[in-house]
Coordinates of C-alpha atoms in Angstrom, one line a residue:
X1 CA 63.9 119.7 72.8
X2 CA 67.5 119.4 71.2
X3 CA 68.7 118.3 73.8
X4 CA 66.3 115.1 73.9
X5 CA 66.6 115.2 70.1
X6 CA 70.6 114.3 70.5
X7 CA 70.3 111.8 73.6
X8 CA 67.7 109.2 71.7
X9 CA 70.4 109.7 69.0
X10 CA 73.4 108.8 71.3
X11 CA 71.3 106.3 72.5
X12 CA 70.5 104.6 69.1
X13 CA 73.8 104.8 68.2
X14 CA 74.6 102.9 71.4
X15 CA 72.2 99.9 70.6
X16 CA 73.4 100.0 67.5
X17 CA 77.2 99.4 67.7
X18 CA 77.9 96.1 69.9
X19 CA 80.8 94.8 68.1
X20 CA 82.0 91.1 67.8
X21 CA 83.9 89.6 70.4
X22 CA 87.9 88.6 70.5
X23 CA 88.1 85.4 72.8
X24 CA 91.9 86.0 72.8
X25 CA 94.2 89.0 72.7
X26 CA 97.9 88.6 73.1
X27 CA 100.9 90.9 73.2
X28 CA 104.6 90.7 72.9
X29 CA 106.1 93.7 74.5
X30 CA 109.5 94.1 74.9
X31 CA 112.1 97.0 75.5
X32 CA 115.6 96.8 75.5
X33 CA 118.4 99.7 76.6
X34 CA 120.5 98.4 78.9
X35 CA 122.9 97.4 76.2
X36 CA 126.3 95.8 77.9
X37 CA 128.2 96.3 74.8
X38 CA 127.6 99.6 73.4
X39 CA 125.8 102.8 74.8
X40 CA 123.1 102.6 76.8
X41 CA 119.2 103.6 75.2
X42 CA 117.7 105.8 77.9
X43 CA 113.9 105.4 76.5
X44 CA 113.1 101.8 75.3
X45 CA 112.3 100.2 79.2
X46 CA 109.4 103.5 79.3
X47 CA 108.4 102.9 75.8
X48 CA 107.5 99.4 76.4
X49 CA 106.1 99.8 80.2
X50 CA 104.1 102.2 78.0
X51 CA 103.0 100.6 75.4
X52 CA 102.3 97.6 77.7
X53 CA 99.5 99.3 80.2
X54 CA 97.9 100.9 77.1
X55 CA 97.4 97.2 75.7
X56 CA 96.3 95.4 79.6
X57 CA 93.7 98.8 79.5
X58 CA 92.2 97.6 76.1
X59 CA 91.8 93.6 77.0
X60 CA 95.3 92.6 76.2
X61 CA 97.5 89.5 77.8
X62 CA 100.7 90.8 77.7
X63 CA 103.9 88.9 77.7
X64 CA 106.4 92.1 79.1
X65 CA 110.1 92.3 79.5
X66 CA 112.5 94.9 79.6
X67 CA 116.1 94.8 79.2
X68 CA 116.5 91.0 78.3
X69 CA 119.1 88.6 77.1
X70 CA 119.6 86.4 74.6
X71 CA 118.5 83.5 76.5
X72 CA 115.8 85.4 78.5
X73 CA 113.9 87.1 75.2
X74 CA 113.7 83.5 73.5
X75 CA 111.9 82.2 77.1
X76 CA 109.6 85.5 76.6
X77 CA 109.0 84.7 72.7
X78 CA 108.0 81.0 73.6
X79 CA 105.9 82.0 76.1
X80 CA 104.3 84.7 73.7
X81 CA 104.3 82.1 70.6
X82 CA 102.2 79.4 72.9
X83 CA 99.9 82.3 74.0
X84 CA 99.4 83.3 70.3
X85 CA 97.8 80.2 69.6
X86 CA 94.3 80.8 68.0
X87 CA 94.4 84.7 69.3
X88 CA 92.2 86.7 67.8
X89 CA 94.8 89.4 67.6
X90 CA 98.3 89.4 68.3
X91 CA 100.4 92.6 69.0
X92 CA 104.8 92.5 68.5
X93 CA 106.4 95.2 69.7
X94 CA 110.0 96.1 70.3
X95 CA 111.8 98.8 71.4
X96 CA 115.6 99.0 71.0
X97 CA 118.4 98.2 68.9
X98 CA 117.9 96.7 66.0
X99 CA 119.8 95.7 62.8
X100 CA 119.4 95.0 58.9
X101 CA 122.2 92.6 57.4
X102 CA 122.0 91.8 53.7
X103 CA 118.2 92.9 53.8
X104 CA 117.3 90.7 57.0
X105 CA 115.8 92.3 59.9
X106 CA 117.6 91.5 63.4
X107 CA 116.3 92.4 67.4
X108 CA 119.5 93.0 69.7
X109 CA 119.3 91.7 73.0
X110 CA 121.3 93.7 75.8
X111 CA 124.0 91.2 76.0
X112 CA 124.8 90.7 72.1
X113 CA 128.1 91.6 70.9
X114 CA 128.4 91.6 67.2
X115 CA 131.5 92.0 65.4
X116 CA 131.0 89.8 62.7
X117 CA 128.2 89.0 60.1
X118 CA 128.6 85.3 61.5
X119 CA 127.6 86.8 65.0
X120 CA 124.1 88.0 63.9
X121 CA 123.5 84.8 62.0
X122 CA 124.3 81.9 64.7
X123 CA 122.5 82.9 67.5
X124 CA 123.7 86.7 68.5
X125 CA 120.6 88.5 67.4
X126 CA 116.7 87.7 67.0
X127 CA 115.5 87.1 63.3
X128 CA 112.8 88.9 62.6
X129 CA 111.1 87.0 59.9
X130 CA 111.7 83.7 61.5
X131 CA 110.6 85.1 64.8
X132 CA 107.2 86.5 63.6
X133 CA 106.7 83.2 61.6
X134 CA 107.4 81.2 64.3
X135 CA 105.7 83.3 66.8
X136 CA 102.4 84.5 65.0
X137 CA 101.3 82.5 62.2
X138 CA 98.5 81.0 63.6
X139 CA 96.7 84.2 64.9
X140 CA 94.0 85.8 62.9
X141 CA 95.2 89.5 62.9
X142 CA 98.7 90.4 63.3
X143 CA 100.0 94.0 64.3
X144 CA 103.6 94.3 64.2
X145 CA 105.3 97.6 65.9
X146 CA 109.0 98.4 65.5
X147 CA 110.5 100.9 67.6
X148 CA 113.9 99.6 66.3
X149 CA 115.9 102.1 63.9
X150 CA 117.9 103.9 66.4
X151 CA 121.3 104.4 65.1
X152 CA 123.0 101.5 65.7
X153 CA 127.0 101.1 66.9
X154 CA 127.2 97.5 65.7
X155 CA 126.5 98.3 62.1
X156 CA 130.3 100.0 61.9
X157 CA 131.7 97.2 63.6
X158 CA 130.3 94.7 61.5
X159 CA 131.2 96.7 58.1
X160 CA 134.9 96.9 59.5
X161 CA 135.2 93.2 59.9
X162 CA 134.0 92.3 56.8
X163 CA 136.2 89.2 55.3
X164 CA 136.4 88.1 51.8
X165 CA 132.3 88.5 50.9
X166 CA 130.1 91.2 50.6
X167 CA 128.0 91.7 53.2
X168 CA 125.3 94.6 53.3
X169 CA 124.5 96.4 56.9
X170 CA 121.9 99.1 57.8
X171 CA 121.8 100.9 60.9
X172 CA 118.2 101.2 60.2
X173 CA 115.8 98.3 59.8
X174 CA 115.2 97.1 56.0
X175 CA 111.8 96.6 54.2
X176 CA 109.5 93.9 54.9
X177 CA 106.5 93.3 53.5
X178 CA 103.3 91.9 55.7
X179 CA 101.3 88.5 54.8
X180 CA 97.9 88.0 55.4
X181 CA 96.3 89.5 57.9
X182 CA 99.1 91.3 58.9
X183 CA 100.1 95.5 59.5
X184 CA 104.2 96.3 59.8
X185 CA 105.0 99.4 61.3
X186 CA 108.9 101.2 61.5
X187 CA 109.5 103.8 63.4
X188 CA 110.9 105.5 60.0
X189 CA 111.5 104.4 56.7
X190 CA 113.8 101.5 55.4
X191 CA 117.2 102.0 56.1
X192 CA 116.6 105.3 58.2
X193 CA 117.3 106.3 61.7
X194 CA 114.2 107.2 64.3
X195 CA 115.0 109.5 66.9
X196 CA 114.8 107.9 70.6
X197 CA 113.0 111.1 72.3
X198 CA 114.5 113.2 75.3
X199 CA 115.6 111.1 78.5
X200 CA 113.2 110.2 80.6
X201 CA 110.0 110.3 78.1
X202 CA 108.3 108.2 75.2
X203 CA 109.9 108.3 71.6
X204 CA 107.8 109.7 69.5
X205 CA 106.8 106.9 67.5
X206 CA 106.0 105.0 70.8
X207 CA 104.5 107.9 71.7
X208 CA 102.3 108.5 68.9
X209 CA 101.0 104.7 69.0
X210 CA 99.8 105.4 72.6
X211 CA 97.7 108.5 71.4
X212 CA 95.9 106.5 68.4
X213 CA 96.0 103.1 68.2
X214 CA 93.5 102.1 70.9
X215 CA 91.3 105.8 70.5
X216 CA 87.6 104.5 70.7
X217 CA 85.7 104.2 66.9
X218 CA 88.8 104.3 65.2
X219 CA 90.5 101.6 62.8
X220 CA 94.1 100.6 63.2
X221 CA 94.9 101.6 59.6
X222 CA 93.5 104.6 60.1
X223 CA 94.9 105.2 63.6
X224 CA 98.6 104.9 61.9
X225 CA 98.1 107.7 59.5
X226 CA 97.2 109.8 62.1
X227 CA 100.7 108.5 64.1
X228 CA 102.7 109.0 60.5
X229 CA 101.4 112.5 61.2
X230 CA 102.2 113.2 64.3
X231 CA 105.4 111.9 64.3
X232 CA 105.8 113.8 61.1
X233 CA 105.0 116.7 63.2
X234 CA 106.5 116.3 66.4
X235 CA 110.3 115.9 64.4
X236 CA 109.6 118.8 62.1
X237 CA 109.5 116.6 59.3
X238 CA 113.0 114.7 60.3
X239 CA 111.5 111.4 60.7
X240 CA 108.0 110.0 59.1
X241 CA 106.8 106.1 60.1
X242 CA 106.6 103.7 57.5
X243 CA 104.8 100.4 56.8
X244 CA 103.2 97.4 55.2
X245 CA 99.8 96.1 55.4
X246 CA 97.9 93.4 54.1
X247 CA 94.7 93.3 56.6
X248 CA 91.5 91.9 55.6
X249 CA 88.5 93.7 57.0
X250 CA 88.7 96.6 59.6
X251 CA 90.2 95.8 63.0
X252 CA 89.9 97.9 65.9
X253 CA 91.8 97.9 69.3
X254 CA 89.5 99.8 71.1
X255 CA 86.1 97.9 72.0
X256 CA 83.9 101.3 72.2
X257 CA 82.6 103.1 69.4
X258 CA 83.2 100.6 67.1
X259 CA 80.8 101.1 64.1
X260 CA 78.0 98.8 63.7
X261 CA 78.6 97.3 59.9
X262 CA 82.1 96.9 61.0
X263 CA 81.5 94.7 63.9
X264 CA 80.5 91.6 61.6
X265 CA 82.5 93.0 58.5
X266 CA 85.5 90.3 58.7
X267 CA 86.4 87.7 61.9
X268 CA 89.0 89.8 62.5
X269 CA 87.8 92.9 64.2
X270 CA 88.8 92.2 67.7
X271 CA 87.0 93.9 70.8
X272 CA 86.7 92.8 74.2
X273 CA 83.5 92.5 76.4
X274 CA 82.4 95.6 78.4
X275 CA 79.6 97.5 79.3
X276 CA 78.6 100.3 77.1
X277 CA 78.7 104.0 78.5
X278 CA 75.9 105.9 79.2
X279 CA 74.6 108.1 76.6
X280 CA 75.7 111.2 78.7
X281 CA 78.9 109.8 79.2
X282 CA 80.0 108.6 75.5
X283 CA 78.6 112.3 74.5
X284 CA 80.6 114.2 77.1
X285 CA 83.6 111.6 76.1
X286 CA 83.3 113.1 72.3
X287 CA 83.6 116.3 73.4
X288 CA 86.9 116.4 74.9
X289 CA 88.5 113.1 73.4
X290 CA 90.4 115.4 71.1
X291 CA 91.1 118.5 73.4
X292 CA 94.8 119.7 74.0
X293 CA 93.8 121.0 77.1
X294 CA 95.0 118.9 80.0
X295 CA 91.9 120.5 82.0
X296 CA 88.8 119.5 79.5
X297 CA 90.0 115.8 79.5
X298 CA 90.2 116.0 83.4
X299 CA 87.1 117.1 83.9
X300 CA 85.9 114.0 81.8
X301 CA 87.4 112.2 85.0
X302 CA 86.5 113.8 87.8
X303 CA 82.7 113.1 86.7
X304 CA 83.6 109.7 85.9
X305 CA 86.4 108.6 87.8
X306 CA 85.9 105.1 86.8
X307 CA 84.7 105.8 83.8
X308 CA 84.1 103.9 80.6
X309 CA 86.8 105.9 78.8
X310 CA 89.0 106.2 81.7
X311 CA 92.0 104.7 80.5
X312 CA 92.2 106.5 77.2
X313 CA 91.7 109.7 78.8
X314 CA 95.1 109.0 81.0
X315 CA 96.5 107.9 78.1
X316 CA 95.7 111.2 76.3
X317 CA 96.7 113.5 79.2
X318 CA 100.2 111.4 79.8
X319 CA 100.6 112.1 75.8
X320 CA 99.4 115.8 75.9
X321 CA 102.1 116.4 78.9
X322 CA 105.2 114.0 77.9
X323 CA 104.9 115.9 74.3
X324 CA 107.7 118.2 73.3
X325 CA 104.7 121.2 73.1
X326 CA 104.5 120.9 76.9
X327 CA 104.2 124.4 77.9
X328 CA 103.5 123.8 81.9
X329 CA 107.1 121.5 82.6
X330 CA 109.7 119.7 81.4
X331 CA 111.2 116.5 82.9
X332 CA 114.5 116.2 84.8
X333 CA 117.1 113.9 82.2
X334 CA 118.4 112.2 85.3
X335 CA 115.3 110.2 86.1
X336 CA 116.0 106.5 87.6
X337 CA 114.7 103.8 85.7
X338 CA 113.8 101.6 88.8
X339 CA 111.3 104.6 89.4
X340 CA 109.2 103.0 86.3
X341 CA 109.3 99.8 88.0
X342 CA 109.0 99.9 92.3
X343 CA 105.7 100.4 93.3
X344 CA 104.8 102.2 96.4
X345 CA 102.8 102.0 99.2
X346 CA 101.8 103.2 102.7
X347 CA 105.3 101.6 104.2
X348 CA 107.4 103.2 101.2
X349 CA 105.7 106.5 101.9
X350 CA 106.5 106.5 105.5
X351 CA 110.5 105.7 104.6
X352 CA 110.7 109.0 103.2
X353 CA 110.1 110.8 106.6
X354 CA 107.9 113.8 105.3
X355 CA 106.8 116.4 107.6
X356 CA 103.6 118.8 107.2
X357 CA 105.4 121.3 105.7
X358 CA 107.2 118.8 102.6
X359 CA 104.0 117.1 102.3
X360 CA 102.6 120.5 101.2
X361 CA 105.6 121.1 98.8
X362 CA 104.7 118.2 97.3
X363 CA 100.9 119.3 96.6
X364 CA 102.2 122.4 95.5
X365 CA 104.6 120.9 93.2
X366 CA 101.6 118.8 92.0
X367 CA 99.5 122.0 91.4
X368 CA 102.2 123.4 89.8
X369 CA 102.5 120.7 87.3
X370 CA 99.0 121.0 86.4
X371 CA 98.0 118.6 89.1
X372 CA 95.6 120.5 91.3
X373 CA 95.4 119.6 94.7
X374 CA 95.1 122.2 97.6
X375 CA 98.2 122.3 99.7
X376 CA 96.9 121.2 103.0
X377 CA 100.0 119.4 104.3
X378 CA 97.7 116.0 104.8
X379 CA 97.6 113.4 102.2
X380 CA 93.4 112.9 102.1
X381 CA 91.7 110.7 99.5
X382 CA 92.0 113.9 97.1
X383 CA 95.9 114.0 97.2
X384 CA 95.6 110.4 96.7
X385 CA 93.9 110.4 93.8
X386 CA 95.9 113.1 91.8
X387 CA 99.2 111.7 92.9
X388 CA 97.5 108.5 91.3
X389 CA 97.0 110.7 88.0
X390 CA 100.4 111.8 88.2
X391 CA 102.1 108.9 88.1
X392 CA 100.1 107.3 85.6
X393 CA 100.9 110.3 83.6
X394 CA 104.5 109.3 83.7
X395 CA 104.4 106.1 83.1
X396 CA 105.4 105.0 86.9
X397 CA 103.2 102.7 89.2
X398 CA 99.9 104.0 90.1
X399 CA 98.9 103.4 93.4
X400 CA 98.9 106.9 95.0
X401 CA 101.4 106.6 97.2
X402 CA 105.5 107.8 96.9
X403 CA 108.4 106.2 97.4
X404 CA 111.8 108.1 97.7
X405 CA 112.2 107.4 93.6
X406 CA 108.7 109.2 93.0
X407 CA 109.6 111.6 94.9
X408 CA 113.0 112.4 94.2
X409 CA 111.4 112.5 90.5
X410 CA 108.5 114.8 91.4
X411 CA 111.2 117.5 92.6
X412 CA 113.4 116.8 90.5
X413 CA 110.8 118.2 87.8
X414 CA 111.5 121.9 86.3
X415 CA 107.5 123.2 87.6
X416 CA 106.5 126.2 85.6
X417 CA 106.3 129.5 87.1
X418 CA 103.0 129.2 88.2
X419 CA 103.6 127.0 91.1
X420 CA 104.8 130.4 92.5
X421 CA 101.7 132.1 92.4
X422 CA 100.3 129.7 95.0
X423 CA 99.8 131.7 98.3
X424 CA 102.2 130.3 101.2
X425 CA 99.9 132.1 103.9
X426 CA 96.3 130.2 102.1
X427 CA 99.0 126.9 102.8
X428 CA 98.4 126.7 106.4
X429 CA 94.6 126.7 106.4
X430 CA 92.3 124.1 105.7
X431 CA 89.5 126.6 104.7
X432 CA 87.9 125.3 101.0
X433 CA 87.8 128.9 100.2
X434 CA 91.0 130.0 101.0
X435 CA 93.2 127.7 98.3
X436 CA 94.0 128.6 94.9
X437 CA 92.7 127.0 91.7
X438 CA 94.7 126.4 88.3
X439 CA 93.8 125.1 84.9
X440 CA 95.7 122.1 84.0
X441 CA 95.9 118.5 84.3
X442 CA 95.3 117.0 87.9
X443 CA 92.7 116.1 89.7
X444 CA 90.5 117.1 92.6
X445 CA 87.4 118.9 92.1
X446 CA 87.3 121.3 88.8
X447 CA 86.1 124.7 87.8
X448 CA 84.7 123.4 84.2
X449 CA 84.0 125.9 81.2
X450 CA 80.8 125.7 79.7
X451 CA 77.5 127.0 79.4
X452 CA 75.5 127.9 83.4
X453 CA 77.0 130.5 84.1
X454 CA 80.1 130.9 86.7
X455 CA 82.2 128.4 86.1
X456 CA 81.7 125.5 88.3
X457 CA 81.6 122.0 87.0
X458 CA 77.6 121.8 87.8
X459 CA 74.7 120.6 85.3
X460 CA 74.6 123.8 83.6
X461 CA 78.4 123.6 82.8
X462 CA 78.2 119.9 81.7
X463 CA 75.1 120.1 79.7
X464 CA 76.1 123.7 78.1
X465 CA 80.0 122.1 77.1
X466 CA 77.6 118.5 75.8
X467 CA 75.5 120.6 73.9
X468 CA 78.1 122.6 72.4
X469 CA 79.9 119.2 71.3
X470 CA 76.8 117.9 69.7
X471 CA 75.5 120.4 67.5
X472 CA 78.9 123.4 67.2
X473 CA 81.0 120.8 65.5

């Protein structure tokens, strides 16, 4: 009777909370390490590729680039700017260098070479301001991400060549404040330096945008306390995000869940167009949206592989496993950038030359990672799928096949000790029975906790973990 009690409840809600529609969603997403001048940022190029697929999953048109110059950001910010026309919402965000000079922001493409106040101010470096002005104006809602206050090598130069006026230089960004319609967000405070992550990772503002900002039912100024927190958190209380906001009227990123006197509260609470989950679905969703467990939000997928909340749920795990907590791996430093980029197929697969015996290292590795997958030496449609997770996980191509970058990367990973307690002799049978099972994040079938008794991921154990989502909260 409870049970009936909570689904007509879900299913109210559901009727309930269509939200309005956003014609047009744009994005500016750029990331920029490759500097020619000074040292390299090993982070930015994953940060945006990020940051990128999270906006695509949530209805976005993104205009992407990674490592541009001068002349190739302006083609990407005119293409953006036209794009941004009449939008319903439009997104900025950079990653990378980026400088304050007497209290004006500047963006540093990879070629600039700034030795001089006069080089920032004819043509070196983007102006903020003048970029977001010329960019955005005419878009309802404006979101405005910096990833931008790295510690930045051109500040000393510029100080150093200083001439007969005073000239002002951060190595952090300076304060702006937002117009109408508009949220500003720093990676730290003014005039402060954000940390870029460990190689081979998100930073942990990017990070912590990926984690919130497009979590179903939730609005974006709310989302960003929850990242000021976590970044908070995640540095130990070494760097905290800042920003400015002048919105009118809640906005939300992610179409689902979205309140129902919210969706008509101002014109500018953007969704997209999808169909709603099931009531079993959205319920089961709830339960686990929150989990740090790897397993719990895996088990959302394997009973809806293309499910409604798919997306957010990779999103999650990828967060959950890239975060410095990460108890089941870390990730080699020395980790190719092309591997974020090349995607591979069938033909890139068969370049690498694997035998039986190293396709089964791989599904061990996989396992081993969190990744479960029984180590049959043959790449089935269940290998498939969790090499898919695991690539989406880290932020490379997902299409379920390697190349030799994947795969150099995959054993190139420091796998916890647990990969060990796989049984080489169950290796060389096919038998279901035979294989071992781990808790963590992968894929293939899973042994679910909950209520109905011995652990598989049957009725009982959905329904029992539901029920224990709707009414032991």
């Amino acid at each position: 009777m409870r049970f009936w009690i909570a689904a007509l409840s879900v299913a109210a809600l559901l009727s309930s909370g269509d939200a309005a529609l956003a014609d047009k969603r744009v994005a500016f997403v750029v990331g920029n390490g490759a500097y020619k001048n000074v040292p390299q940022l090993p982070n930015p190029v994953i940060d945006a590729k990020s940051m990128a697929k999270t906006l695509r999953n949530v209805g976005f048109d993104v205009v992407e680039g990674t490592n541009l110059t001068r002349d190739k950001m302006t083609e990407k910010l005119l293409d953006f700017g036209k794009k941004a026309e009449g939008a319903d919402i439009a997104v900025f965000f950079y990653a990378g260098h980026g400088i304050a000079v007497n209290g004006t922001n500047y963006l540093l493409p990879v070629d600039a070479d700034l030795k001089s106040e006069m080089d920032v101010k004819l043509g070196a470096a983007i102006n903020v301001d003048l970029t977001l002005d010329q960019t955005m104006a005419d878009a309802k809602v404006k979101l405005v991400f910096l990833d931008a206050c790295r510690d930045n090598p051109f500040a000393a130069k510029i100080r150093s060549a200083r001439a007969t006026r005073s000239v002002s230089v951060a190595s952090g960004l300076a304060e702006m404040k937002s117009g109408e319609g508009t949220l500003i967000a720093f990676a730290t405070g003014p005039g402060q330096t954000a940390l870029d992550g460990e190689n081979g990772t998100n930073s942990p503002f990017t990070r912590a945008l990926i984690a919130n900002i497009t979590q179903p039912g939730v609005e974006i100024q709310q989302a960003m306390t929850k990242v000021r927190a976590q970044v908070n958190e995640e540095t130990n209380k070494n760097q905290l995000p800042w920003g400015h906001t002048n919105l009118i009227g809640a906005v939300y990123l992610s179409p689902y869940g979205v309140p129902s006197d919210k969706a008509t509260e101002a014109p500018n609470t953007p969704a997209v167009a999808s169909a709603p989950a099931s009531d079993v679905e959205l319920e089961f969703w709830r339960s686990v949206k929150d989990s740090n467990k790897p397993d719990e939000l895996n088990a959302y997928l394997s009973s809806y592989p293309n499910g409604t909340f798919k997306s957010l749920a990779l999103a999650r795990i990828a967060s959950l496993q890239n975060g410095p907590s990460t108890t089941t791996r870390n990730l080699s430093t020395e980790i190719d950038p092309a591997t974020f980029t090349e995607e591979a197929d069938q033909a890139s697969e068969d370049q690498i030359g694997l035998d039986r015996g190293q396709r089964r290292d791989v599904q061990r590795r996989l396992t081993g990672l969190g990744f479960d997958v029984k180590a049959t030496g043959k790449f089935d449609d269940e290998t498939r799928t969790v090499i898919r997770r695991w690539q989406a996980a880290r932020g490379y191509p997902s299409t379920g096949y390697l190349n030799k970058l994947q795969h150099k990367a995959l054993i190139s990973e420091i796998v916890s000790a647990r990969v060990a307690a796989v049984d080489d002799t169950s290796s060389s049978t096919d038998d279901e029975s035979s294989h071992v099972r781990h808790g963590g994040g992968g894929g293939g079938r899973r042994y679910y906790r909950g209520g109905g008794g011995g652990g598989a991921a049957g009725p009982g154990a959905f329904f029992g973990h539901m029920m224990g989502g709707l009414f032991h909260r």
